[in-house]
Amino acid sequence: MKTESKLEKILAAGHLAVTSECGPPRGALPDQVREKAAYLKGVVDAINVTDNQTAMVRMSSLAASTIIKQEGLNPVLQVVSRDRNRLAIQADIIGAYALGIDTMLCLSGDHTKFGDHPMAMNVHDIDSMQMIQMVRDMRDKEIFQGGAKLKGAPKMFIGAAANPFADPFELRVLRLEKKINAGVDFIQTQCIFNVEKFERWMEGVRARGLHKKCYILAGVTPCKSLGAARYMSNRVPGMDVPKDIIERMSSVPKEKQADEGVDICIETIKRLKKVEGVAGFHIMAIEWEEKVEEICERAGLLPRPQI
Amino acid sequence: MITAERKPLEELIDYVKPFKRILLLGCNECVTVCAAGGRKEVGLLASGLQMALLKSGSNIEIKQHTLERQCDPEYVEELVPMIDGSEAILSMACGCGVQQLATRFKDKPVFPALNTQFMGASERQGVWAERCQGCGDCVLGITGGICPIARCAKQLMNGPCGGSTGGKCEVSEDVDCVWQLIWDRLKSLGQEDRYVDIMPAKDWRSGGGSGPRKIIREDLAE
Amino acid sequence: MKKFEPVIVAFCCHYCAYTAADMAGSQRLPYPANVKIIRVPCSGKVDALHIIKAFENGADGVYVAGCLEGDCHFKNGNEKAARRIDYVKKYLEEIGIESERLTMVTMSAGMGYRFAQTATEITEKIRKLGPSPIKTAITQ
């Protein structure tokens, strides 16, 4: 065991892990964080806390993670390389660990163009790959990125994202391998709607034995409505929502679409459970945290193991 | 080359309005090639300014001149005999040229007529695109001759982000995903293994991270 | 006040509009004397500077007459001219000159009638617009 992370313990014990996410509020509203977290208590093993997601300013991931930790849950601190340079990122990692946060996710982040500060500078002093390397070196070699010795190394369980649906497809397995070589411990994938394409990606992953070198959590999202499905299909870069999902959503009346979205999500989880190499699920119920319990229950992911 | 675009006329009028006699100065190098500040653009701007000023009831004498290179003191020296005739200089060079003038003529106000853009290449007639950010530690040898620092919206050095779709960048359909270009090129060169090695965090000191850069060639420097 | 007589500068391609002007003359088709014709080897040869200088020197209207689409003697000079006209129109607006004062027209060498008609139409359009703001500023 590399860390004290509950997520690591669950995965190492061979359980299917379940994570979900919580987007911090756009204001100093700590109770909103607590509310969202309350929906997930006892339902998931860890909660991703997004870092200025979609390049919109929100309560910092570190602050919201701390609140979640205080509530007795396990946050996954998301960190994007878009907003901070390597000094700030390392400082936050040490600070997070000092506050009891032991799991994190290294990301590049959406481009500022998509957010509410398109005029801001994109930092990208390091990329997500280099961030993984940096955190691993802080943990295992006890050194800062600049090379100096570090006292009180942050023992982070290191995660990263993978998108099996982006192009070029043939590079997607190699890119995962690169992240593994950089030191990643677990992966959360982009939302899977195109299960067939995900299975093809996993074939490539297994062919190189990568599923044995890191834990892969399959990302799923329940569509709240036909509009949401269409939006993800057309407007979110790197999302693959096949036509049959859209058709299925549009085949039911508007008031039933949310239920249909949840059904699709549960069916997807059940199908993905059979895919060799899937170590768990990352359920991204965006602004719909209250649905996660039902999804987990019906997908047979409850109760959560006690470690 | 260094590319540039002319500033809006309105901004330039505000700069020159307080003066009676100005020197409008072009540059024969990069900005001529990218049709922003060469002899022809000097003529066009002089006429445009003159007309716009006439309309607002003012009359300024605009002397037109174009130097071989505004960023070189040798050529800037040419202006010495004529500079006294003008109260201010409106430079159509890149930012380097403007500063060279400001350094040489301490008592003359110098204004930029252009917005300097980027180091780029001509894609086709009339189209220039960014190609280099002058990071001071070229990685083109590893990336198949295509630069991820200048041409990836996130400066990713280890492969495409999750937004690469159909060869295009998530930022705009008009922008190629540079990592798609790099990958295609590495494949055609049979150098796919180049992708596997992790490019470590960059030392930005060579890229201006530790202040303004300078090159000194001992054998040439006087 | 003296009646306003616009000054119109017409850059005419040697292979079409200029010959059409000749044709108009030989057919005794009248067109306004306001139009000053400048013969150019191709409409694509007309530079932004030529147009701007015409306005600076008091023209009330300028038009560039090139060959019909696909008929350029130099392959695509007329297309280039059309793009350039669009570009200069934007610059004119920046300067504060109505961009309607600049027009691109196309015709063939045999269109004497069209030449005369175009010259008349453009002259009337400019007459309605009144003197160019630059000319007004110069005379004040």
XYZ file of C-alpha atoms in Angstrom:
669
model
C 0.000 0.000 0.000
C 1.438 3.333 -1.054
C -0.936 5.543 0.910
C -3.619 5.719 3.570
C -6.233 6.506 0.945
C -9.503 4.699 1.495
C -9.932 4.460 -2.253
C -6.627 2.646 -2.538
C -7.585 0.242 0.247
C -10.885 -0.620 -1.393
C -9.283 -1.155 -4.757
C -6.385 -3.148 -3.306
C -8.874 -5.413 -1.522
C -10.352 -6.245 -4.898
C -13.699 -4.485 -4.421
C -15.328 -2.559 -7.223
C -14.765 1.002 -6.078
C -17.331 3.751 -6.499
C -16.538 7.440 -6.715
C -18.718 10.376 -7.529
C -18.171 14.071 -7.898
C -19.214 17.323 -6.398
C -18.786 20.698 -8.058
C -18.102 23.389 -5.437
C -20.453 26.382 -5.351
C -19.807 29.679 -7.123
C -19.655 31.591 -3.886
C -18.774 31.249 -0.213
C -21.559 28.754 0.498
C -20.015 25.984 2.609
C -23.430 24.516 3.425
C -23.994 23.785 -0.222
C -20.892 21.608 -0.195
C -22.163 19.816 2.909
C -25.572 19.299 1.326
C -24.116 17.743 -1.792
C -21.763 15.579 0.268
C -24.656 14.383 2.461
C -26.292 12.753 -0.561
C -23.153 10.713 -1.090
C -22.432 9.610 2.479
C -22.271 5.841 2.678
C -23.012 5.676 -1.050
C -19.574 6.145 -2.572
C -15.996 5.543 -1.433
C -14.618 8.903 -2.453
C -15.864 12.179 -3.886
C -14.047 14.093 -6.594
C -14.022 17.795 -5.912
C -13.655 19.677 -9.171
C -11.137 22.473 -9.665
C -12.763 25.445 -11.416
C -14.576 23.010 -13.669
C -15.375 24.148 -17.213
C -13.047 27.061 -16.459
C -15.637 28.806 -14.268
C -14.551 30.268 -10.946
C -15.793 28.245 -7.996
C -14.874 27.683 -4.375
C -11.365 26.222 -4.457
C -11.090 22.478 -4.706
C -8.861 22.495 -1.641
C -11.385 24.365 0.525
C -14.348 22.289 -0.603
C -12.328 19.081 -0.177
C -11.522 20.130 3.355
C -15.187 20.705 4.157
C -16.006 17.266 2.754
C -13.223 15.731 4.820
C -14.635 17.425 7.935
C -17.967 15.799 7.133
C -16.247 12.437 7.421
C -16.117 11.656 3.712
C -13.132 11.102 1.432
C -12.452 13.819 -1.085
C -10.446 13.366 -4.279
C -8.731 16.702 -4.761
C -8.855 17.621 -8.442
C -6.016 19.859 -9.621
C -5.788 21.415 -13.078
C -2.552 22.699 -14.540
C -4.471 25.518 -16.228
C -4.695 27.808 -13.206
C -1.483 27.365 -11.236
C 2.195 26.928 -11.826
C 4.250 24.179 -10.252
C 4.995 26.177 -7.100
C 1.340 26.786 -6.343
C 0.336 23.215 -7.173
C 2.986 21.719 -4.887
C 2.051 24.106 -2.110
C -1.604 23.084 -2.419
C -0.729 19.400 -2.415
C 1.266 19.741 0.781
C -1.488 21.835 2.289
C -4.146 19.345 1.270
C -2.237 16.448 2.727
C -1.697 18.397 5.940
C -5.476 18.725 6.151
C -5.968 14.988 5.746
C -6.607 14.786 2.015
C -4.776 11.797 0.617
C -6.220 11.258 -2.858
C -5.957 13.514 -5.875
C -6.592 13.732 -9.583
C -4.114 15.382 -11.971
C -5.710 17.161 -14.935
C -4.868 19.699 -17.609
C -8.265 21.378 -17.300
C -10.709 22.766 -19.813
C -9.426 25.697 -21.799
C -10.405 29.101 -20.421
C -12.243 29.728 -23.674
C -15.132 27.619 -22.368
C -15.560 29.415 -19.079
C -16.531 32.787 -17.719
C -13.018 34.197 -17.855
C -12.020 33.646 -21.478
C -9.673 36.618 -21.143
C -7.516 34.861 -18.537
C -4.044 33.467 -19.183
C -3.826 29.683 -19.348
C -0.873 28.776 -17.136
C 0.114 25.237 -18.188
C 3.568 25.523 -16.662
C 3.380 21.722 -16.522
C 0.958 19.310 -18.155
C -1.065 16.561 -16.475
C 1.605 13.980 -17.268
C 4.293 16.084 -15.635
C 1.984 16.752 -12.678
C 1.633 13.012 -12.086
C 5.425 12.680 -12.170
C 5.796 15.580 -9.791
C 3.342 14.205 -7.215
C 4.887 10.756 -7.428
C 8.342 12.193 -6.824
C 7.030 14.223 -3.881
C 5.563 11.054 -2.402
C 8.138 8.378 -3.262
C 11.401 10.269 -3.640
C 10.447 12.983 -1.160
C 11.650 15.727 -3.445
C 10.091 18.826 -4.907
C 9.842 19.157 -8.654
C 12.815 21.525 -8.531
C 14.893 18.762 -6.928
C 15.141 19.982 -3.318
C 14.481 17.570 -0.480
C 11.050 17.688 1.093
C 10.244 16.971 4.736
C 6.830 15.525 5.450
C 6.103 14.016 2.059
C 2.458 14.110 0.967
C 1.428 10.482 0.510
C -1.082 11.036 -2.238
C -2.939 8.282 -4.061
C -2.533 9.626 -7.574
C -5.289 9.648 -10.137
C -5.667 10.962 -13.646
C -8.243 11.024 -16.395
C -8.385 9.092 -19.638
C -10.689 9.691 -22.554
C -11.098 6.581 -24.703
C -13.357 8.514 -27.072
C -11.065 11.333 -28.126
C -8.850 11.204 -31.194
C -6.502 9.839 -32.332
C -8.012 6.606 -30.984
C -4.872 4.531 -31.497
C -2.931 6.906 -29.268
C -5.357 6.598 -26.355
C -3.940 3.339 -24.992
C -0.373 4.606 -25.383
C -1.324 7.773 -23.563
C -2.655 5.714 -20.651
C 0.586 3.762 -20.636
C 2.495 7.003 -20.504
C 0.469 8.119 -17.488
C 1.213 4.798 -15.802
C 4.911 5.269 -16.474
C 4.621 8.750 -15.012
C 3.294 7.194 -11.807
C -0.484 7.197 -11.889
C -2.267 4.824 -9.468
C -5.832 5.073 -10.728
C -7.706 6.350 -13.738
C -11.188 7.755 -14.058
C -12.449 7.697 -17.619
C -14.578 10.165 -19.530
C -18.335 9.398 -19.359
C -19.040 6.195 -21.220
C -22.092 6.117 -23.452
C -20.472 4.295 -26.343
C -19.795 1.021 -24.496
C -18.674 -0.755 -27.627
C -15.892 1.768 -28.225
C -14.902 1.624 -24.557
C -14.645 -2.175 -24.822
C -12.368 -1.791 -27.832
C -10.167 0.584 -25.842
C -10.076 -1.879 -22.942
C -8.972 -4.620 -25.336
C -5.970 -2.468 -26.174
C -5.420 -1.764 -22.481
C -5.449 -5.474 -21.613
C -3.247 -6.364 -24.571
C -0.510 -4.248 -22.966
C -1.328 -5.449 -19.444
C -2.126 -1.922 -18.323
C -5.198 -2.926 -16.290
C -2.804 -4.696 -13.948
C -0.620 -1.635 -13.517
C -3.302 0.828 -12.465
C -6.953 0.772 -11.414
C -9.387 1.859 -14.071
C -12.660 3.357 -12.890
C -15.224 3.567 -15.670
C -16.935 6.950 -15.850
C -20.705 7.092 -16.212
C -23.238 9.905 -16.252
C -27.019 9.796 -16.006
C -28.646 12.079 -18.578
C -31.200 14.328 -16.919
C -33.026 15.065 -20.150
C -32.902 14.751 -23.915
C -31.508 18.271 -24.018
C -28.646 17.302 -21.716
C -27.861 14.256 -23.883
C -27.868 16.396 -27.004
C -25.715 19.029 -25.341
C -23.119 16.442 -24.334
C -23.224 14.933 -27.791
C -22.796 18.183 -29.686
C -21.156 20.705 -27.416
C -18.804 18.936 -25.040
C -15.443 18.279 -26.698
C -14.353 14.654 -26.549
C -17.782 13.253 -25.581
C -19.229 10.380 -27.564
C -22.984 10.010 -27.123
C -24.167 7.572 -29.800
C -27.358 8.139 -31.765
C -29.220 5.238 -30.127
C -28.878 6.896 -26.707
C -30.311 10.128 -28.096
C -33.088 8.160 -29.789
C -33.887 6.304 -26.597
C -34.083 9.547 -24.644
C -36.332 11.110 -27.255
C -38.596 8.051 -27.407
C -40.034 8.765 -23.954
C -42.155 11.759 -22.886
C -40.322 14.682 -21.325
C -41.353 13.907 -17.757
C -39.991 10.363 -18.060
C -36.642 11.333 -19.584
C -34.853 11.636 -16.256
C -35.902 8.088 -15.329
C -34.796 6.865 -18.734
C -31.423 8.553 -18.233
C -30.989 6.800 -14.897
C -32.009 3.456 -16.457
C -29.444 3.855 -19.228
C -26.777 4.671 -16.646
C -27.582 1.584 -14.579
C -27.612 -0.667 -17.641
C -24.249 0.765 -18.653
C -22.767 -0.005 -15.227
C -24.100 -3.555 -15.349
C -22.588 -4.087 -18.774
C -19.268 -2.538 -17.767
C -19.055 -4.769 -14.691
C -18.423 -7.651 -17.081
C -15.493 -5.937 -18.790
C -12.212 -7.360 -17.570
C -10.008 -4.664 -16.110
C -12.743 -2.348 -14.866
C -11.922 -1.796 -11.197
C -14.834 0.427 -10.304
C -17.081 3.270 -11.336
C -16.925 7.007 -11.334
C -20.496 8.322 -11.340
C -20.673 11.913 -12.516
C -24.189 13.063 -11.708
C -23.681 16.711 -12.496
C -25.877 18.841 -10.215
C -27.855 15.655 -9.567
C -25.992 14.191 -6.599
C -29.263 13.008 -5.023
C -29.603 10.375 -7.752
C -26.304 8.631 -7.052
C -27.705 6.511 -4.230
C -30.491 5.135 -6.400
C -28.045 4.396 -9.220
C -25.662 2.572 -6.878
C -28.515 0.662 -5.238
C -30.048 -0.513 -8.495
C -26.672 -1.262 -10.086
C -25.838 -3.559 -7.167
C -23.029 -1.401 -5.856
C -24.443 -1.046 -2.335
C -23.689 -1.490 0.466
C -20.173 -0.124 0.215
C -17.495 -2.305 1.764
C -16.206 -1.199 5.165
C -12.426 -1.130 5.332
C 8.839 36.100 -39.293
C 7.321 38.402 -36.704
C 3.725 39.075 -37.655
C 1.626 42.110 -36.862
C -1.648 43.855 -37.602
C -2.472 47.527 -37.796
C -4.130 49.084 -34.773
C -7.563 50.668 -35.250
C -7.319 54.086 -36.871
C -9.139 55.656 -33.947
C -6.385 54.676 -31.516
C -3.700 56.016 -33.854
C -5.513 59.318 -34.268
C -5.533 59.755 -30.507
C -1.761 59.240 -30.479
C -0.916 61.751 -33.190
C -3.603 64.417 -32.651
C -1.516 66.585 -30.308
C 1.239 67.051 -32.930
C 1.688 69.188 -36.024
C 4.371 67.182 -37.789
C 4.906 63.458 -37.459
C 7.107 60.855 -39.066
C 5.285 57.707 -40.166
C 7.950 55.057 -40.297
C 7.709 51.672 -41.987
C 10.009 48.688 -41.830
C 11.157 46.657 -44.781
C 11.455 43.348 -42.963
C 8.869 41.002 -41.413
C 6.023 43.503 -41.292
C 6.421 44.151 -45.004
C 6.085 40.450 -45.725
C 2.952 40.132 -43.603
C 1.498 43.275 -45.225
C 1.248 45.236 -42.006
C 3.957 47.873 -41.950
C 5.899 48.080 -45.200
C 6.195 50.966 -47.646
C 2.743 50.338 -49.082
C 1.053 50.226 -45.690
C 2.854 53.426 -44.752
C 1.262 55.101 -47.790
C -2.177 53.742 -47.004
C -2.026 54.740 -43.366
C -0.675 58.205 -44.181
C -3.622 58.858 -46.514
C -6.140 57.350 -44.136
C -4.845 59.347 -41.188
C -4.695 62.515 -43.236
C -8.299 62.132 -44.355
C -9.617 61.177 -40.925
C -7.824 64.159 -39.381
C -9.079 66.516 -42.084
C -12.605 65.435 -41.270
C -12.131 66.347 -37.643
C -10.732 69.720 -38.703
C -7.084 69.170 -37.913
C -4.187 69.113 -40.269
C -0.992 67.283 -39.553
C 2.030 67.040 -41.756
C 2.828 63.365 -42.152
C 6.268 62.547 -43.460
C 6.576 59.023 -44.784
C 9.700 56.938 -44.640
C 10.567 53.251 -44.530
C 13.752 51.821 -43.061
C 15.446 48.636 -44.139
C 15.167 47.383 -40.524
C 13.885 49.307 -37.561
C 15.325 46.828 -35.068
C 18.893 47.595 -36.118
C 20.710 50.714 -34.833
C 22.692 50.947 -38.064
C 19.523 51.661 -40.050
C 17.847 53.732 -37.361
C 20.840 56.071 -37.592
C 19.615 57.032 -41.077
C 16.857 59.030 -39.436
C 19.197 61.462 -37.731
C 19.208 64.085 -40.535
C 15.420 64.093 -40.864
C 14.241 63.524 -37.318
C 14.255 67.181 -36.280
C 11.516 67.933 -38.783
C 9.070 65.765 -36.821
C 7.681 66.128 -33.332
C 6.766 62.470 -32.933
C 7.225 59.096 -34.641
C 4.460 56.665 -35.488
C 6.226 53.378 -36.103
C 4.836 50.635 -38.294
C 7.451 48.128 -37.144
C 7.016 45.354 -34.608
C 7.527 46.129 -30.933
C 11.279 45.642 -31.346
C 11.489 48.441 -33.897
C 9.363 50.797 -31.823
C 11.674 50.293 -28.839
C 14.783 50.756 -30.906
C 13.480 54.183 -31.938
C 12.506 55.082 -28.386
C 16.002 54.178 -27.231
C 17.753 56.166 -29.952
C 15.616 59.321 -29.918
C 15.231 60.140 -26.270
C 13.319 63.383 -26.737
C 10.847 62.113 -29.355
C 7.576 60.455 -28.450
C 7.285 57.129 -30.324
C 3.949 55.394 -30.864
C 3.209 51.925 -32.190
C 0.939 51.746 -35.219
C 0.811 47.959 -35.083
C -0.128 45.260 -32.657
C 2.731 42.767 -32.829
C 1.293 39.268 -32.918
C 3.504 36.171 -33.095
C 6.363 34.347 -34.740
C 4.744 32.586 -37.617
C 4.928 31.252 -41.104
C 2.861 31.895 -44.168
C 0.338 29.100 -44.687
C -0.753 30.502 -48.028
C -1.157 33.928 -49.640
C -2.586 36.248 -46.999
C -2.641 33.720 -44.150
C -0.056 33.612 -41.371
C -0.072 31.168 -38.480
C 1.836 30.891 -35.213
C 4.670 28.388 -35.284
C 7.181 29.227 -32.572
C 7.157 30.675 -29.077
C 10.881 31.077 -28.749
C 11.106 28.764 -25.741
C 14.879 28.686 -26.109
C 15.121 24.898 -25.931
C 13.736 23.487 -29.145
C 11.813 20.209 -28.920
C 11.053 19.862 -32.636
C 13.553 17.038 -32.928
C 11.382 14.914 -30.636
C 8.005 15.989 -31.907
C 8.408 15.303 -35.601
C 9.168 18.903 -36.498
C 5.823 20.217 -35.203
C 5.732 22.353 -32.068
C 3.314 21.508 -29.240
C 4.331 24.572 -27.256
C 3.361 27.083 -29.909
C 0.530 25.116 -31.444
C -1.318 23.348 -28.599
C -3.822 25.615 -26.825
C -2.741 24.024 -23.544
C 0.957 23.658 -24.373
C 0.637 19.947 -23.652
C 3.958 18.245 -24.139
C 2.932 14.638 -23.724
C 0.064 14.036 -26.068
C -3.414 15.222 -26.945
C -5.959 16.175 -24.304
C -9.384 14.596 -24.226
C -10.810 17.295 -26.456
C -9.065 16.306 -29.686
C -11.784 15.443 -32.193
C -11.397 14.545 -35.839
C -7.969 16.160 -35.955
C -9.245 19.457 -34.569
C -8.604 21.295 -31.305
C -11.403 21.683 -28.771
C -10.802 25.405 -28.790
C -11.797 25.893 -32.421
C -12.604 23.856 -35.482
C -10.243 26.153 -37.373
C -7.304 24.958 -35.302
C -5.623 21.626 -35.984
C -4.938 19.417 -32.981
C -1.166 19.637 -32.987
C -0.841 16.253 -31.314
C -2.815 14.668 -34.129
C -0.367 16.299 -36.562
C 2.617 15.148 -34.504
C 1.302 11.602 -34.213
C 0.548 11.363 -37.935
C 4.010 12.618 -38.741
C 5.785 10.310 -36.267
C 3.888 7.413 -37.808
C 4.852 8.341 -41.344
C 8.467 8.602 -40.201
C 8.245 5.278 -38.366
C 9.131 7.052 -35.120
C 6.098 6.139 -32.984
C 8.426 5.253 -30.109
C 9.284 8.938 -29.771
C 5.821 9.413 -28.288
C 6.321 6.892 -25.494
C 9.072 8.791 -23.674
C 7.717 11.288 -21.179
C 8.791 14.812 -21.886
C 9.725 16.141 -18.429
C 8.493 19.433 -16.995
C 10.090 22.182 -19.019
C 12.733 24.540 -17.736
C 11.174 27.849 -18.703
C 14.277 29.889 -17.865
C 15.386 29.583 -21.466
C 11.923 30.729 -22.501
C 12.031 34.057 -20.716
C 10.970 32.687 -17.351
C 13.860 34.382 -15.636
C 13.552 37.778 -17.223
C 14.474 39.387 -20.544
C 16.845 37.288 -22.583
C 20.003 38.335 -24.327
C 22.364 36.642 -26.742
C 26.003 37.676 -26.691
C 28.327 36.400 -29.362
C 31.728 37.101 -27.906
C 33.439 37.019 -31.295
C 31.095 39.600 -32.756
C 30.232 41.790 -29.816
C 31.982 45.112 -29.568
C -25.179 77.161 -53.882
C -23.593 75.687 -56.936
C -25.078 72.412 -58.083
C -23.038 69.453 -56.892
C -21.317 67.590 -59.702
C -19.667 64.451 -58.327
C -16.220 63.411 -59.391
C -16.140 59.695 -60.087
C -12.968 57.739 -60.771
C -13.450 54.527 -62.719
C -10.561 52.073 -62.866
C -11.358 50.118 -66.016
C -9.744 46.883 -67.077
C -8.232 47.097 -70.516
C -9.774 43.762 -71.568
C -13.373 44.509 -70.710
C -14.705 47.726 -69.259
C -12.258 49.984 -71.083
C -13.199 48.384 -74.406
C -16.860 48.558 -73.387
C -16.404 52.280 -72.834
C -15.032 52.510 -76.376
C -18.001 50.551 -77.588
C -20.372 52.920 -75.792
C -18.628 55.806 -77.524
C -18.859 54.294 -80.997
C -22.519 53.444 -80.419
C -23.069 57.053 -79.325
C -24.471 55.925 -75.971
C -24.294 58.865 -73.596
C -22.849 58.565 -70.099
C -22.055 61.253 -67.543
C -18.919 63.310 -67.999
C -18.408 62.998 -64.230
C -16.755 59.629 -64.746
C -12.975 59.864 -65.175
C -11.701 56.650 -66.682
C -8.297 55.262 -65.784
C -7.219 52.339 -67.885
C -5.562 49.480 -66.007
C -4.179 46.211 -67.424
C -6.435 44.202 -65.092
C -8.846 45.072 -62.269
C -6.551 43.009 -60.054
C -3.847 45.611 -60.663
C -5.805 48.297 -58.823
C -4.129 48.725 -55.477
C -5.749 49.818 -52.242
C -3.424 52.813 -52.385
C -4.806 53.900 -55.797
C -8.325 53.918 -54.397
C -7.411 55.677 -51.184
C -5.388 58.291 -53.054
C -8.369 58.981 -55.318
C -10.499 59.776 -52.290
C -7.722 61.787 -50.681
C -7.512 63.892 -53.832
C -11.201 64.684 -53.828
C -13.050 61.875 -55.605
C -16.661 61.516 -54.476
C -16.940 57.979 -55.745
C -14.669 55.269 -57.090
C -15.467 52.129 -58.957
C -13.403 49.304 -60.294
C -14.691 47.622 -63.432
C -13.375 44.159 -64.180
C -14.237 41.204 -66.374
C -17.196 38.908 -65.811
C -16.691 36.038 -63.402
C -14.398 33.432 -64.925
C -13.391 35.708 -67.814
C -10.309 37.403 -66.376
C -7.518 37.649 -68.943
C -5.104 36.889 -66.106
C -7.104 34.022 -64.640
C -8.524 35.551 -61.458
C -7.466 39.199 -61.177
C -11.121 40.230 -60.985
C -11.715 37.961 -57.962
C -8.699 39.442 -56.231
C -9.989 42.901 -57.030
C -13.375 42.084 -55.496
C -11.727 40.899 -52.261
C -9.550 43.989 -52.190
C -12.569 46.244 -52.663
C -14.239 44.620 -49.641
C -11.075 45.222 -47.635
C -10.795 48.873 -48.689
C -14.491 49.434 -47.935
C -13.797 48.541 -44.309
C -10.858 50.944 -44.236
C -13.031 53.710 -45.707
C -15.542 53.219 -42.892
C -12.696 53.473 -40.396
C -11.596 56.743 -41.960
C -15.167 58.014 -41.943
C -16.035 57.755 -45.642
C -19.260 55.934 -46.552
C -18.246 52.607 -48.067
C -21.046 52.885 -50.673
C -18.796 55.354 -52.433
C -16.656 52.437 -53.589
C -18.046 49.732 -55.871
C -16.843 46.777 -57.889
C -18.639 46.057 -61.154
C -18.081 43.480 -63.869
C -18.826 43.488 -67.593
C -17.532 42.159 -70.866
C -15.854 44.078 -73.687
C -19.016 43.950 -75.784
C -21.282 45.512 -73.170
C -21.240 49.114 -74.313
C -24.753 49.663 -73.076
C -23.973 48.199 -69.667
C -20.939 50.456 -69.375
C -23.009 53.568 -70.041
C -25.778 52.368 -67.731
C -23.342 51.564 -64.889
C -21.632 54.942 -65.239
C -24.998 56.684 -65.069
C -26.262 54.664 -62.105
C -23.125 55.141 -60.050
C -23.010 58.852 -60.820
C -26.625 59.214 -59.690
C -26.001 57.191 -56.544
C -23.050 59.408 -55.608
C -24.976 62.534 -56.502
C -27.587 61.481 -53.937
C -24.913 60.789 -51.335
C -23.537 64.283 -51.830
C -19.919 65.404 -51.793
C -17.403 63.129 -50.104
C -16.703 64.205 -46.523
C -13.061 64.592 -47.479
C -13.844 66.993 -50.291
C -16.066 68.928 -47.909
C -13.263 69.083 -45.355
C -10.737 70.233 -47.972
C -12.916 73.109 -49.162
C -13.681 74.314 -45.645
